mmCIF file of C-alpha atoms in Angstrom:
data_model
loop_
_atom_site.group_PDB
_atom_site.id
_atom_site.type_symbol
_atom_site.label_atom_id
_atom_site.label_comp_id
_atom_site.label_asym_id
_atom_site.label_seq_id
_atom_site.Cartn_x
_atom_site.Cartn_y
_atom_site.Cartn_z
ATOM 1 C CA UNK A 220 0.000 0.000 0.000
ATOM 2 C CA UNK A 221 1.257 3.258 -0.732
ATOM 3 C CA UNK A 222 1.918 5.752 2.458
ATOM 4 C CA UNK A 223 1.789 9.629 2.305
ATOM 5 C CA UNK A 224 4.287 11.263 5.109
ATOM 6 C CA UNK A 225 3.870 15.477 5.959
ATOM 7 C CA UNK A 226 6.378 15.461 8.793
ATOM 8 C CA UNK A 227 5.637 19.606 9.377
ATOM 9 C CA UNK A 228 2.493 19.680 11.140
ATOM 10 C CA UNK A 229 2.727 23.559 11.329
ATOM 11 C CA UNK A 230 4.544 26.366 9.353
ATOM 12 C CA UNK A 231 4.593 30.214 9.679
ATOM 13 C CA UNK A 232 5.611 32.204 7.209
ATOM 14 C CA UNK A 233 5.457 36.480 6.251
ATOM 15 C CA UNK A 234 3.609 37.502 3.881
ATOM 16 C CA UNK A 235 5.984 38.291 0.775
ATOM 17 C CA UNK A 236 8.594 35.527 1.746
ATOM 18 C CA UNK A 237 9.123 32.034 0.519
ATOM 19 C CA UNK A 238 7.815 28.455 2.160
ATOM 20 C CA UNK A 239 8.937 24.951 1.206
ATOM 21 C CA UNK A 240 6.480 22.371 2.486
ATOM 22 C CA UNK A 241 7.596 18.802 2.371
ATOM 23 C CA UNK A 242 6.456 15.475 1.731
ATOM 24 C CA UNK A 243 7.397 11.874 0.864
ATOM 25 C CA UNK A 244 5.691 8.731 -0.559
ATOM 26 C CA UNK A 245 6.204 5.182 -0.668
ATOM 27 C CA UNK A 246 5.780 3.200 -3.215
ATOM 28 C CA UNK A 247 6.890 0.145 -5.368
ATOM 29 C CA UNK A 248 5.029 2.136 -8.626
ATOM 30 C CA UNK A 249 6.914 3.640 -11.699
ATOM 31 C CA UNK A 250 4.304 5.652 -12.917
ATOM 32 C CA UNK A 251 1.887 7.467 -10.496
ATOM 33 C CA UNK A 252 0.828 11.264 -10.100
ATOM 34 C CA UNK A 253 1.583 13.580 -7.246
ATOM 35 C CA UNK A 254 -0.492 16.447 -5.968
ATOM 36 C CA UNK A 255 -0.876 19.242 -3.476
ATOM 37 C CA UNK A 256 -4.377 20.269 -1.912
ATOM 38 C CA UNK A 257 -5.065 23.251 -0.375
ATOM 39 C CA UNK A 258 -7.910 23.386 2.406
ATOM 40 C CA UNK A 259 -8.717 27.390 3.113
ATOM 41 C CA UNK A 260 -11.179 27.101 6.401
ATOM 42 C CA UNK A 261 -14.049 26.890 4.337
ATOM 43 C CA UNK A 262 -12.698 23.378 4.037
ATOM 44 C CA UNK A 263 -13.255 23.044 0.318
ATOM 45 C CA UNK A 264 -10.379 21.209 -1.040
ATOM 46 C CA UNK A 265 -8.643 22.911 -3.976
ATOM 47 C CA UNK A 266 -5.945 21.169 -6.057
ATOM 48 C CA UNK A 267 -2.472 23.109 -6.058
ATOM 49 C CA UNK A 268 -0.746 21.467 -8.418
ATOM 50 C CA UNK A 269 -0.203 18.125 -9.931
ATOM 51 C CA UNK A 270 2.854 15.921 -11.206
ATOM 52 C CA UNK A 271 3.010 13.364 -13.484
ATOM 53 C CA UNK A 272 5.852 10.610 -12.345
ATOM 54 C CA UNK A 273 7.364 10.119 -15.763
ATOM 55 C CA UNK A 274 7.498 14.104 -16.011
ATOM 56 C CA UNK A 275 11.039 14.690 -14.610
ATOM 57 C CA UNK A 276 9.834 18.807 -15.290
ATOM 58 C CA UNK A 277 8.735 19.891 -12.381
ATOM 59 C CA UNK A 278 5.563 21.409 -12.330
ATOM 60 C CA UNK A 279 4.749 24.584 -11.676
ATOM 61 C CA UNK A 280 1.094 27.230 -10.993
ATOM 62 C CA UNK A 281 2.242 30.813 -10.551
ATOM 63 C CA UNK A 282 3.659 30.908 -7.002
ATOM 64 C CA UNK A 283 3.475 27.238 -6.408
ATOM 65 C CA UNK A 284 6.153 25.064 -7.473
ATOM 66 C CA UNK A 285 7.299 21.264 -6.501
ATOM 67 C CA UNK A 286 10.190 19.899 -6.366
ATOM 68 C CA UNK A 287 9.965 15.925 -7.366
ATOM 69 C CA UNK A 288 12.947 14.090 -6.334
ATOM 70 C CA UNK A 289 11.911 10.768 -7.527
ATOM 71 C CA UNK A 290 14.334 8.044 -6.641
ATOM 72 C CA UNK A 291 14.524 9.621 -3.004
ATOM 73 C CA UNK A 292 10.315 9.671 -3.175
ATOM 74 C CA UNK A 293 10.302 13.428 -2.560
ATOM 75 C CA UNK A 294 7.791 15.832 -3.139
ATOM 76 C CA UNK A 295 7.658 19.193 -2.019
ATOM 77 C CA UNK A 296 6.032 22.702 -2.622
ATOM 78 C CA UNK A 297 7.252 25.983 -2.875
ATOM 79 C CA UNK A 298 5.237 28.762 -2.260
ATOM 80 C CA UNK A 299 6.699 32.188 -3.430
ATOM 81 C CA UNK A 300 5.737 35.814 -2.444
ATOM 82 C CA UNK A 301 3.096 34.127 -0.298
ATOM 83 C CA UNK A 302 -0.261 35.873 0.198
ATOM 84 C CA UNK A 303 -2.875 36.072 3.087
ATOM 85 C CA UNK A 304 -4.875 34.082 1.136
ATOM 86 C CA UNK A 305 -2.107 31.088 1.244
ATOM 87 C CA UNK A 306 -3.265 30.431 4.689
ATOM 88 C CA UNK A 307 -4.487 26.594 4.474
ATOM 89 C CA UNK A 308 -4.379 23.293 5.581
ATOM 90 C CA UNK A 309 -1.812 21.865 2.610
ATOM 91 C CA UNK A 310 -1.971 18.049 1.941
ATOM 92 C CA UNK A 311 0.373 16.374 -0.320
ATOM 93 C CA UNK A 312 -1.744 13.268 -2.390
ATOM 94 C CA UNK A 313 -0.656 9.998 -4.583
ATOM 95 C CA UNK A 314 -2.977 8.240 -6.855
ATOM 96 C CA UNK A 315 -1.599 5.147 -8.851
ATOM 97 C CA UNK A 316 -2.673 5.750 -12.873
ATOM 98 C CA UNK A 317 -6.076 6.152 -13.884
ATOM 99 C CA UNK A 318 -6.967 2.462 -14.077
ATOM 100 C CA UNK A 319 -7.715 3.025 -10.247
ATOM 101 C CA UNK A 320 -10.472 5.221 -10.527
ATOM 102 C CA UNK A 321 -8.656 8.774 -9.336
ATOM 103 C CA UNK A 322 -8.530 6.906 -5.834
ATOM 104 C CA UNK A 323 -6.297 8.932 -3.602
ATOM 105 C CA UNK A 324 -3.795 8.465 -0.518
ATOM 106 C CA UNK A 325 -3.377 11.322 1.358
ATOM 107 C CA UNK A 326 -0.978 12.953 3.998
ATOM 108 C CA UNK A 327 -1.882 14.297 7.322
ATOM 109 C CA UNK A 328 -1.541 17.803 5.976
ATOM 110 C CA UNK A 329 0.524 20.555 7.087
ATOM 111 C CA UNK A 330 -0.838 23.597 8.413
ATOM 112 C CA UNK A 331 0.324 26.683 6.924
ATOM 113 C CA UNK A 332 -0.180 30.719 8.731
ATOM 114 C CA UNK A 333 0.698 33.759 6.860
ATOM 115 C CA UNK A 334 1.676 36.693 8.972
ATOM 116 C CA UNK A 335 2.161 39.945 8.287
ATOM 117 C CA UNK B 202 -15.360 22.107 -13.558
ATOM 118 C CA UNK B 203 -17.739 21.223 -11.156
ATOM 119 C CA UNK B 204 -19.473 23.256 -8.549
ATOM 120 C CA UNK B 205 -20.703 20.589 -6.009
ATOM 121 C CA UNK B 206 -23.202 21.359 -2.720
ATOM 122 C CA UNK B 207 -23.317 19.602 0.148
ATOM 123 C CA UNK B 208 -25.922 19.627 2.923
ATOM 124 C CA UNK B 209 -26.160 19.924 5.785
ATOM 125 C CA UNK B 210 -23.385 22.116 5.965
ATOM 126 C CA UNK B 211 -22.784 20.936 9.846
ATOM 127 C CA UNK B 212 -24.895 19.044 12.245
ATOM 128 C CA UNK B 213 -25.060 17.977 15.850
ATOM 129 C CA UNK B 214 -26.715 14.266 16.438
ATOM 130 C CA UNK B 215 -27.074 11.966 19.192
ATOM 131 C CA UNK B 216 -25.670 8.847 19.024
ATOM 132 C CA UNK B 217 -27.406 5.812 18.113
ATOM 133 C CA UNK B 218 -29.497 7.996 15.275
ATOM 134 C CA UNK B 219 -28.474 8.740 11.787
ATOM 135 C CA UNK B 220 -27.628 11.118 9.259
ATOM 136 C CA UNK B 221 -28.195 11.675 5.360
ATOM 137 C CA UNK B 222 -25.706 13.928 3.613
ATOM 138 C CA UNK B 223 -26.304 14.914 0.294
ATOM 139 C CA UNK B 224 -24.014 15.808 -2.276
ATOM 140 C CA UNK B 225 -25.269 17.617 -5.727
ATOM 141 C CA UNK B 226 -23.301 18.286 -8.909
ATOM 142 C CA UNK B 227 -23.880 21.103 -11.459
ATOM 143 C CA UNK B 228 -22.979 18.396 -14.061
ATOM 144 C CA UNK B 229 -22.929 15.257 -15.057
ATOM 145 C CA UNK B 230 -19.990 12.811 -13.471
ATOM 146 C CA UNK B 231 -19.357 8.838 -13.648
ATOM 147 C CA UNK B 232 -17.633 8.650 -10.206
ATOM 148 C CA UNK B 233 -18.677 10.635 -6.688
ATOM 149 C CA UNK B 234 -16.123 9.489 -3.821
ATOM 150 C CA UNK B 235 -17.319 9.904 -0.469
ATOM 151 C CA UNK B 236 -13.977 10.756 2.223
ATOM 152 C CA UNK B 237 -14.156 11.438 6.179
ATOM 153 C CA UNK B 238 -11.914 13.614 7.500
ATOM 154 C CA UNK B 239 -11.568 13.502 11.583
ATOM 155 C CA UNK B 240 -10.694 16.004 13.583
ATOM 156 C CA UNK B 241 -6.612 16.767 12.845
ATOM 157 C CA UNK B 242 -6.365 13.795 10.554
ATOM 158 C CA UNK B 243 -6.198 13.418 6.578
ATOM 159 C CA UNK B 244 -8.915 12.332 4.191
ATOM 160 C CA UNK B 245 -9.595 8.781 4.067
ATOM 161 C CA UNK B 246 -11.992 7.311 1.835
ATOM 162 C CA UNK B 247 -15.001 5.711 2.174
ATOM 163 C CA UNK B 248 -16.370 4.770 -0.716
ATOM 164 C CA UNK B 249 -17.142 5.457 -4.581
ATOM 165 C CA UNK B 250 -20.270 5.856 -5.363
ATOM 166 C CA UNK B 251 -20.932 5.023 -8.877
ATOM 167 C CA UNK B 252 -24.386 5.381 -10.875
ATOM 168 C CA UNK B 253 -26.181 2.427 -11.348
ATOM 169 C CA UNK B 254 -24.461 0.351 -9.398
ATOM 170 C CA UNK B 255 -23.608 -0.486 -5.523
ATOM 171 C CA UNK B 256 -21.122 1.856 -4.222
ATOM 172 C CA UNK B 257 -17.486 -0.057 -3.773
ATOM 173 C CA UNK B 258 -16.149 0.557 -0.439
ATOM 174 C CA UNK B 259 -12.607 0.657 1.430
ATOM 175 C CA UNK B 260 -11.115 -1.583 3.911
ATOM 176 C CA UNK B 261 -12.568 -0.582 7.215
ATOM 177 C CA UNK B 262 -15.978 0.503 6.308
ATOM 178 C CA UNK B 263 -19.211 -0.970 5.469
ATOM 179 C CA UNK B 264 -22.275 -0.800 3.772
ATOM 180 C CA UNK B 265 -24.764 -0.849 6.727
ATOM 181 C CA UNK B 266 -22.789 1.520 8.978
ATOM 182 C CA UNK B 267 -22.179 4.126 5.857
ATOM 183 C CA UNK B 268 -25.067 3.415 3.065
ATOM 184 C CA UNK B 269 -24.887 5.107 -0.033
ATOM 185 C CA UNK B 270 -27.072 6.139 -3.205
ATOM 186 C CA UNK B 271 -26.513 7.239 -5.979
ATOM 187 C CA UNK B 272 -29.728 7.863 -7.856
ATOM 188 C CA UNK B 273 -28.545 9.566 -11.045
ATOM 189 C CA UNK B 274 -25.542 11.551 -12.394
ATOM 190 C CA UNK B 275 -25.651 14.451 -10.342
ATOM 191 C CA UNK B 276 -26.396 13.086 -7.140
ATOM 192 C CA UNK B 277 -25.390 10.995 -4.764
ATOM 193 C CA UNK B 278 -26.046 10.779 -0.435
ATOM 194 C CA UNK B 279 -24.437 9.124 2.174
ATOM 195 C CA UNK B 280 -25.791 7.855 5.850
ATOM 196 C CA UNK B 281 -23.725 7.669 8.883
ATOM 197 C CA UNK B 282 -26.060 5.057 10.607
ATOM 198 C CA UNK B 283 -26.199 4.179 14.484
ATOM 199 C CA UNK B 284 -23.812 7.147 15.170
ATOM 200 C CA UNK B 285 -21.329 7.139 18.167
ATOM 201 C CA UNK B 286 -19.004 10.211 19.142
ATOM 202 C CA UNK B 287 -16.219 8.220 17.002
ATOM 203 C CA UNK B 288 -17.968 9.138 13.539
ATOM 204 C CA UNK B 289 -18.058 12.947 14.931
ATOM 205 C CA UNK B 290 -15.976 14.186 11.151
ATOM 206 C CA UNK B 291 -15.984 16.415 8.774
ATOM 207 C CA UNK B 292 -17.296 14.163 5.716
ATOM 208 C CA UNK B 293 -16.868 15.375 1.994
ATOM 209 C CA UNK B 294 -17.863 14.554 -1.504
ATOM 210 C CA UNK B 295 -15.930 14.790 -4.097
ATOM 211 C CA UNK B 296 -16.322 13.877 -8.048
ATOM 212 C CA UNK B 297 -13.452 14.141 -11.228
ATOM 213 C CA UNK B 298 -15.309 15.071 -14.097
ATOM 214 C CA UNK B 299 -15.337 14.213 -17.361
ATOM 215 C CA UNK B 300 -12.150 15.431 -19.299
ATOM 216 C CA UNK B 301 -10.634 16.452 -16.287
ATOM 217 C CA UNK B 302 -6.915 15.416 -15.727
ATOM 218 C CA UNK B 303 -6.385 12.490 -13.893
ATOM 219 C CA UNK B 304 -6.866 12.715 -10.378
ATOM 220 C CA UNK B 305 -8.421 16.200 -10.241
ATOM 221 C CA UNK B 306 -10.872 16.043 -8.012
ATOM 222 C CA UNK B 307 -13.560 19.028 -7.057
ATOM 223 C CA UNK B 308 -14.696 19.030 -3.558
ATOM 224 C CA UNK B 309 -17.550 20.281 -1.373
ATOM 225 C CA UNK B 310 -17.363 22.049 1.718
ATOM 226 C CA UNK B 311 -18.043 19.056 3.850
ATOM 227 C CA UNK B 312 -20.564 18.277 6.559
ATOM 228 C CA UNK B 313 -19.417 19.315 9.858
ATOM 229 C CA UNK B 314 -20.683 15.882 12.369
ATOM 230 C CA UNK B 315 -20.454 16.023 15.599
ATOM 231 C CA UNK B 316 -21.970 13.447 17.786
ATOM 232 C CA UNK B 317 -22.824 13.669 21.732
#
């Protein structure tokens, strides 16, 4: 079974200034997709971003970026110039290919405050 | 896209009763999945709920504790039967639409349970 790890339950950062959240996966898959949710406290889920495993690109939204490290199972998120509006529950995701039904794993989520 | 409402937006139940959530879609999807979320914890899923057909559930949960319909293409409910203070969760729907990328899922705001 695959396993989602967030080991940063909590992260501050100012408003303007950069965050890397991280995450890793386990897995005996080649091919699989990665992704980060965001969940503002209305508690609708919002997809971030999304990776394809064979992609060695990382992808990238505006301010969000990842970095996929794929032989060390690495996935991580990079929020630039972050906003107000970046503050969110942030939970990293795998879902083997599509075959599966767009079932997801997720991690426990990382809780992230922008200050002024 | 999808634009999905869920209601009740949050409830308070006793235990031993039971609750309908309802879930309804602006448009027409093949697969609803049905996650609980407790309190500090990630997503887990329930169950898909596909149209037509039973709903296939996850290890750990079962049809008479957590029954599901799925009358059409747009909507779909789940019950949290016999409730004790252990299903108190938020509980969401989510669906990937047609055409959307793999694993893109759009998510209501949940259904707030608590149970005394």
């Amino acid at each position: 079974a695959q396993t989602v790890t967030q080991s940063q339950p909590e992260m501050s950062v100012q408003e303007a200034e950069t965050v890397t959240l991280s995450c890793t996966y386990d897995t005996s898959e080649n091919n699989y997709y990665l992704f980060w949710y965001k969940q503002p406290p209305s508690r609708q889920m919002i997809l971030v971003i999304r990776q394809e495993a064979y992609k060695q690109q990382n992808a990238t939204e505006n301010r969000f970026s990842v970095n996929f490290q794929k032989a060390a199972k690495s996935f991580s998120l990079k929020i630039s110039d972050s906003q107000l509006g970046d503050t969110a529950m942030y939970f990293c995701a795998f879902m083997r290919p599509s075959g599966t039904a767009s079932k997801l794993t997720f991690g426990t989520g990382t809780r992230l405050q922008v200050t002024l | 896209s999808a634009v999905i409402s869920q209601k009740p937006s949050r409830d308070i139940c006793q235990r031993g009763t039971s609750l309908t959530i309802q879930c309804q879609v602006d448009s027409q999807v093949t697969m609803m999945f049905w996650y609980r979320q407790q309190p500090g914890q990630s997503l887990t899923l329930i169950a898909t709920a596909n149209q037509g057909s039973e709903a296939t559930y996850e290890s750990g949960f079962v049809i008479d504790k957590f029954p599901i319909s799925r009358p059409n293409l747009t909507f779909s409910t789940l019950t949290v039967s016999n409730m004790s203070p252990e299903d108190s969760s938020i509980y969401l729907c989510s669906v990937h639409p047609r055409g959307a990328p793999a694993g893109k899922l759009f998510f209501g705001s949940g259904t707030q349970l608590s149970v005394l």
